Coordinates of C-alpha atoms in Angstrom, one line a residue:
M1 CA 60.7 50.6 105.3
Y2 CA 57.5 51.0 103.5
S3 CA 54.4 51.7 104.5
F4 CA 50.5 52.7 103.3
R5 CA 47.2 53.8 104.7
S6 CA 43.9 52.1 104.9
R7 CA 40.4 51.5 106.3
V8 CA 38.9 48.2 107.6
R9 CA 36.2 47.6 104.8
Y10 CA 33.0 45.5 105.2
S11 CA 34.8 43.0 102.9
E12 CA 37.3 42.1 104.8
L13 CA 35.3 41.0 108.3
S14 CA 35.5 37.9 110.1
P15 CA 32.1 37.2 111.9
D16 CA 32.8 38.9 114.6
K17 CA 33.3 42.2 112.7
K18 CA 36.6 42.2 112.9
L19 CA 39.7 42.0 110.4
S20 CA 40.0 38.4 109.4
M21 CA 43.1 36.8 109.2
V22 CA 42.9 36.2 105.6
S23 CA 42.4 39.7 105.3
I24 CA 45.7 40.3 107.3
I25 CA 47.5 38.3 104.9
N26 CA 46.0 39.9 102.2
Y27 CA 47.3 43.3 103.4
F28 CA 51.0 42.2 103.8
Q29 CA 50.9 40.5 100.2
D30 CA 49.8 44.1 99.4
C31 CA 52.6 46.2 101.1
S32 CA 55.2 44.3 100.0
T33 CA 54.1 44.0 96.1
F34 CA 53.5 47.8 96.5
E35 CA 57.1 48.6 97.5
S36 CA 58.4 46.5 94.9
Q37 CA 56.2 48.0 92.6
D38 CA 57.1 51.9 93.8
T39 CA 60.9 51.1 93.8
G40 CA 60.7 49.7 90.2
V41 CA 61.5 46.1 91.1
G42 CA 57.5 44.8 90.8
L43 CA 55.5 42.9 88.5
T44 CA 57.0 44.0 84.9
W45 CA 60.7 43.9 86.0
L46 CA 60.2 40.5 87.8
A47 CA 58.5 39.3 84.4
Q48 CA 61.4 40.6 82.4
H49 CA 63.9 38.2 84.4
H50 CA 61.3 35.7 84.7
T51 CA 61.4 35.4 88.5
A52 CA 59.4 35.6 91.3
W53 CA 59.6 36.0 94.9
M54 CA 57.7 33.2 96.7
L55 CA 56.7 33.0 100.2
T56 CA 58.2 29.8 101.7
N57 CA 56.8 30.5 105.4
W58 CA 55.6 32.9 107.9
Q59 CA 53.8 33.4 111.4
I60 CA 51.6 36.0 112.2
H61 CA 51.3 37.3 115.6
V62 CA 47.7 39.3 116.7
I63 CA 47.9 41.5 119.6
R64 CA 44.4 42.6 118.8
Y65 CA 42.4 42.5 115.9
P66 CA 41.5 45.7 113.8
N67 CA 37.9 46.6 114.1
F68 CA 35.5 47.8 111.2
G69 CA 36.4 51.0 110.1
E70 CA 39.4 51.7 112.0
E71 CA 42.0 53.1 110.2
I72 CA 45.5 51.5 110.2
E73 CA 49.0 51.8 108.8
I74 CA 50.5 48.5 107.0
I75 CA 54.3 48.4 107.4
T76 CA 56.9 46.2 106.3
W77 CA 60.4 45.7 105.2
A78 CA 63.4 43.7 104.0
C79 CA 65.4 42.4 106.9
G80 CA 67.6 40.0 105.3
F81 CA 69.3 38.3 102.1
K82 CA 71.6 35.2 101.4
Y83 CA 72.0 33.7 98.2
F84 CA 68.2 33.1 97.0
L85 CA 66.6 33.7 100.4
G86 CA 65.3 36.7 101.7
K87 CA 63.3 37.7 104.9
R88 CA 60.5 40.0 105.7
S89 CA 59.1 42.0 108.3
F90 CA 55.6 43.2 108.6
L91 CA 53.4 45.1 111.2
I92 CA 50.1 46.6 111.2
K93 CA 49.3 49.6 113.2
S94 CA 46.6 52.0 114.7
L95 CA 47.2 55.5 113.7
G96 CA 48.0 55.8 117.3
G97 CA 51.1 54.1 117.1
D98 CA 50.0 50.9 118.8
V99 CA 51.2 47.5 116.9
L100 CA 47.8 45.4 116.1
V101 CA 49.5 42.8 114.5
Y102 CA 53.1 41.4 113.4
A103 CA 54.8 38.9 111.3
L104 CA 57.9 37.2 110.3
S105 CA 58.4 35.7 106.8
D106 CA 61.0 34.1 104.4
W107 CA 61.1 34.1 100.7
A108 CA 62.4 32.4 97.9
Y109 CA 64.0 34.2 94.9
V110 CA 62.6 31.4 91.9
N111 CA 63.2 31.5 88.4
V112 CA 59.4 30.6 87.1
D113 CA 60.4 28.9 84.0
K114 CA 62.8 26.6 85.4
N115 CA 60.8 26.6 88.8
L116 CA 64.1 26.6 90.7
P117 CA 65.5 28.7 92.7
E118 CA 67.9 31.6 91.2
K119 CA 71.2 31.2 92.6
N120 CA 71.0 35.1 93.6
V121 CA 69.1 38.1 94.0
P122 CA 70.1 40.9 91.1
Q123 CA 72.0 43.6 93.0
E124 CA 69.3 46.2 91.6
E125 CA 66.2 44.4 93.7
L126 CA 68.8 44.2 96.6
D127 CA 69.5 48.1 96.4
A128 CA 65.6 49.0 95.7
Y129 CA 64.7 47.0 98.8
G130 CA 67.8 48.0 101.0
L131 CA 68.3 46.2 104.6
D132 CA 67.1 46.8 108.1
T133 CA 67.1 45.5 111.3
P134 CA 64.5 42.6 111.9
L135 CA 61.6 42.9 113.9
E136 CA 62.3 40.6 116.4
Q137 CA 64.9 42.9 117.5
R138 CA 63.4 46.2 117.6
F139 CA 60.0 44.9 119.9
S140 CA 60.8 47.8 122.0
Q141 CA 61.3 50.6 119.3
F142 CA 57.8 49.7 118.6
R143 CA 56.4 49.6 121.7
I144 CA 55.5 45.6 121.5
D145 CA 56.2 44.3 125.2
E146 CA 59.1 42.2 125.2
S147 CA 57.1 38.9 126.4
E148 CA 56.1 38.7 122.8
S149 CA 59.6 37.5 122.1
E150 CA 58.9 34.7 124.2
K151 CA 55.9 33.6 121.6
I152 CA 57.9 33.3 118.6
L153 CA 57.9 29.8 117.4
K154 CA 61.0 27.9 116.2
G155 CA 61.2 24.6 114.1
K156 CA 58.9 23.0 111.6
I157 CA 55.2 22.5 112.3
N158 CA 54.6 18.8 114.0
I159 CA 52.5 16.7 111.0
S160 CA 53.4 13.1 112.5
F161 CA 49.4 12.7 113.4
M162 CA 49.5 12.1 109.5
K163 CA 50.6 8.9 110.0
E164 CA 47.9 8.2 112.7
E165 CA 44.3 7.3 112.9
R166 CA 43.3 9.7 116.0
P167 CA 40.0 10.9 116.9
E168 CA 41.3 14.6 117.2
V169 CA 42.3 14.1 113.2
K170 CA 39.7 14.7 110.7
K171 CA 40.0 14.7 106.8
F172 CA 37.6 17.0 104.8
R173 CA 36.3 16.7 101.3
A174 CA 38.5 17.6 98.1
I175 CA 38.4 21.4 97.1
T176 CA 39.4 21.9 93.4
V177 CA 41.5 24.9 92.5
S178 CA 39.5 27.3 90.4
P179 CA 40.2 30.5 89.0
E180 CA 39.7 32.7 91.5
H181 CA 42.0 30.9 94.1
L182 CA 44.9 31.7 91.3
D183 CA 47.4 34.8 91.5
T184 CA 49.4 36.4 88.6
N185 CA 52.2 33.3 88.6
N186 CA 48.9 31.1 87.8
H187 CA 49.1 29.3 91.1
V188 CA 47.1 29.5 94.1
N189 CA 47.6 32.6 95.7
N190 CA 49.1 32.8 99.8
A191 CA 46.0 34.1 101.0
Q192 CA 43.6 31.7 99.1
Y193 CA 45.6 28.7 100.8
A194 CA 44.9 30.0 104.0
A195 CA 41.4 30.7 103.2
I196 CA 40.9 27.3 102.2
A197 CA 42.6 25.9 105.4
S198 CA 40.9 28.2 107.4
S199 CA 37.4 27.0 106.1
V200 CA 38.1 23.8 108.1
I201 CA 38.5 25.8 111.2
P202 CA 35.4 26.3 113.7
E203 CA 34.1 29.8 113.3
D204 CA 33.9 30.4 116.9
F205 CA 37.9 29.6 117.2
K206 CA 40.0 33.1 117.1
T207 CA 43.4 32.7 116.4
D208 CA 46.0 34.4 117.9
I209 CA 49.1 32.9 116.1
F210 CA 49.0 31.7 112.7
R211 CA 51.8 30.0 111.3
A212 CA 52.3 28.5 107.7
E213 CA 54.6 26.3 105.7
Y214 CA 54.5 26.4 101.8
K215 CA 55.4 23.1 100.3
L216 CA 54.6 23.1 96.5
Q217 CA 52.6 24.9 94.3
S218 CA 49.0 24.1 93.3
R219 CA 47.2 25.6 89.8
L220 CA 44.0 25.2 88.5
G221 CA 41.7 22.0 88.7
D222 CA 44.2 20.6 91.3
K223 CA 42.6 19.1 94.0
L224 CA 43.7 19.7 97.7
Y225 CA 42.4 17.5 100.8
P226 CA 42.2 19.2 103.9
I227 CA 43.4 17.0 107.3
R228 CA 42.8 19.0 110.4
F229 CA 44.3 17.7 113.6
E230 CA 42.9 19.2 116.8
K231 CA 45.5 20.0 119.9
E232 CA 45.7 21.3 123.1
N233 CA 46.0 25.0 122.1
G234 CA 44.3 25.2 118.6
Y235 CA 44.7 23.3 115.2
T236 CA 46.9 22.2 112.5
V237 CA 45.9 21.7 108.9
V238 CA 47.3 20.1 106.3
L239 CA 46.1 20.6 102.4
S240 CA 47.5 17.8 100.2
D241 CA 47.0 16.4 96.7
E242 CA 45.6 13.1 95.6
E243 CA 49.0 11.5 96.1
D244 CA 49.7 12.6 99.2
N245 CA 52.0 15.3 98.7
V246 CA 51.9 18.0 101.0
K247 CA 51.2 21.5 99.6
L248 CA 50.7 23.6 102.7
I249 CA 51.2 22.9 106.7
C250 CA 49.6 25.8 109.1
E251 CA 49.1 26.2 112.6
Y252 CA 46.2 27.9 114.4
L253 CA 46.9 28.7 118.1
Q254 CA 45.6 30.4 121.0
N255 CA 48.0 32.1 123.6

């Protein structure tokens, strides 16, 4: 289990003066990459092995959004490995020990030269990360209400609306991928994908559960076309390219 502490900055806020969802995603990414770096299997190691961990999906549950200036602890740990797949749990806690946000995630270990999954994760990386019990099996340990177990969503996000003409479906103008969207792998960063998708969600909608499925990479100059579907308890957003290849699917839900 790896952790670091921070204080919620002004630059990380949404208009309601609370930590934004995109900033939550950035904290989780930073925590996992800090762990990799501090255990010797970070950016240099991955570059030498021509590999990267690519996020395939996650769901983030907000119990309470951290406030401006609040001191928080961000925690992560690996909780599953099989072939080229990995699972990772995340928490954001107050310094008093209350869980404010938690997340479950799946990752793929990819050869960046071939853009294909590696057959197995090197033993050195497995040893560096270790393996601990998944968060969903230890809610009581972290003083998370057991009712949260019922909120964990299963299955793929439904995008059948993509084939329909309905008033709940709204299409937005294309967004061109620019340099600030890219990460060290030269494709759109996970948080930047979420930021683009979030830009078409009404500002006054506060998300309790954010779920995302990362399908295809996007690179500099690519165009992304957002499509938003409004439903009873929130929104689904799809980002596609000019040929209707789906790049990202995400859900913004309220309990």
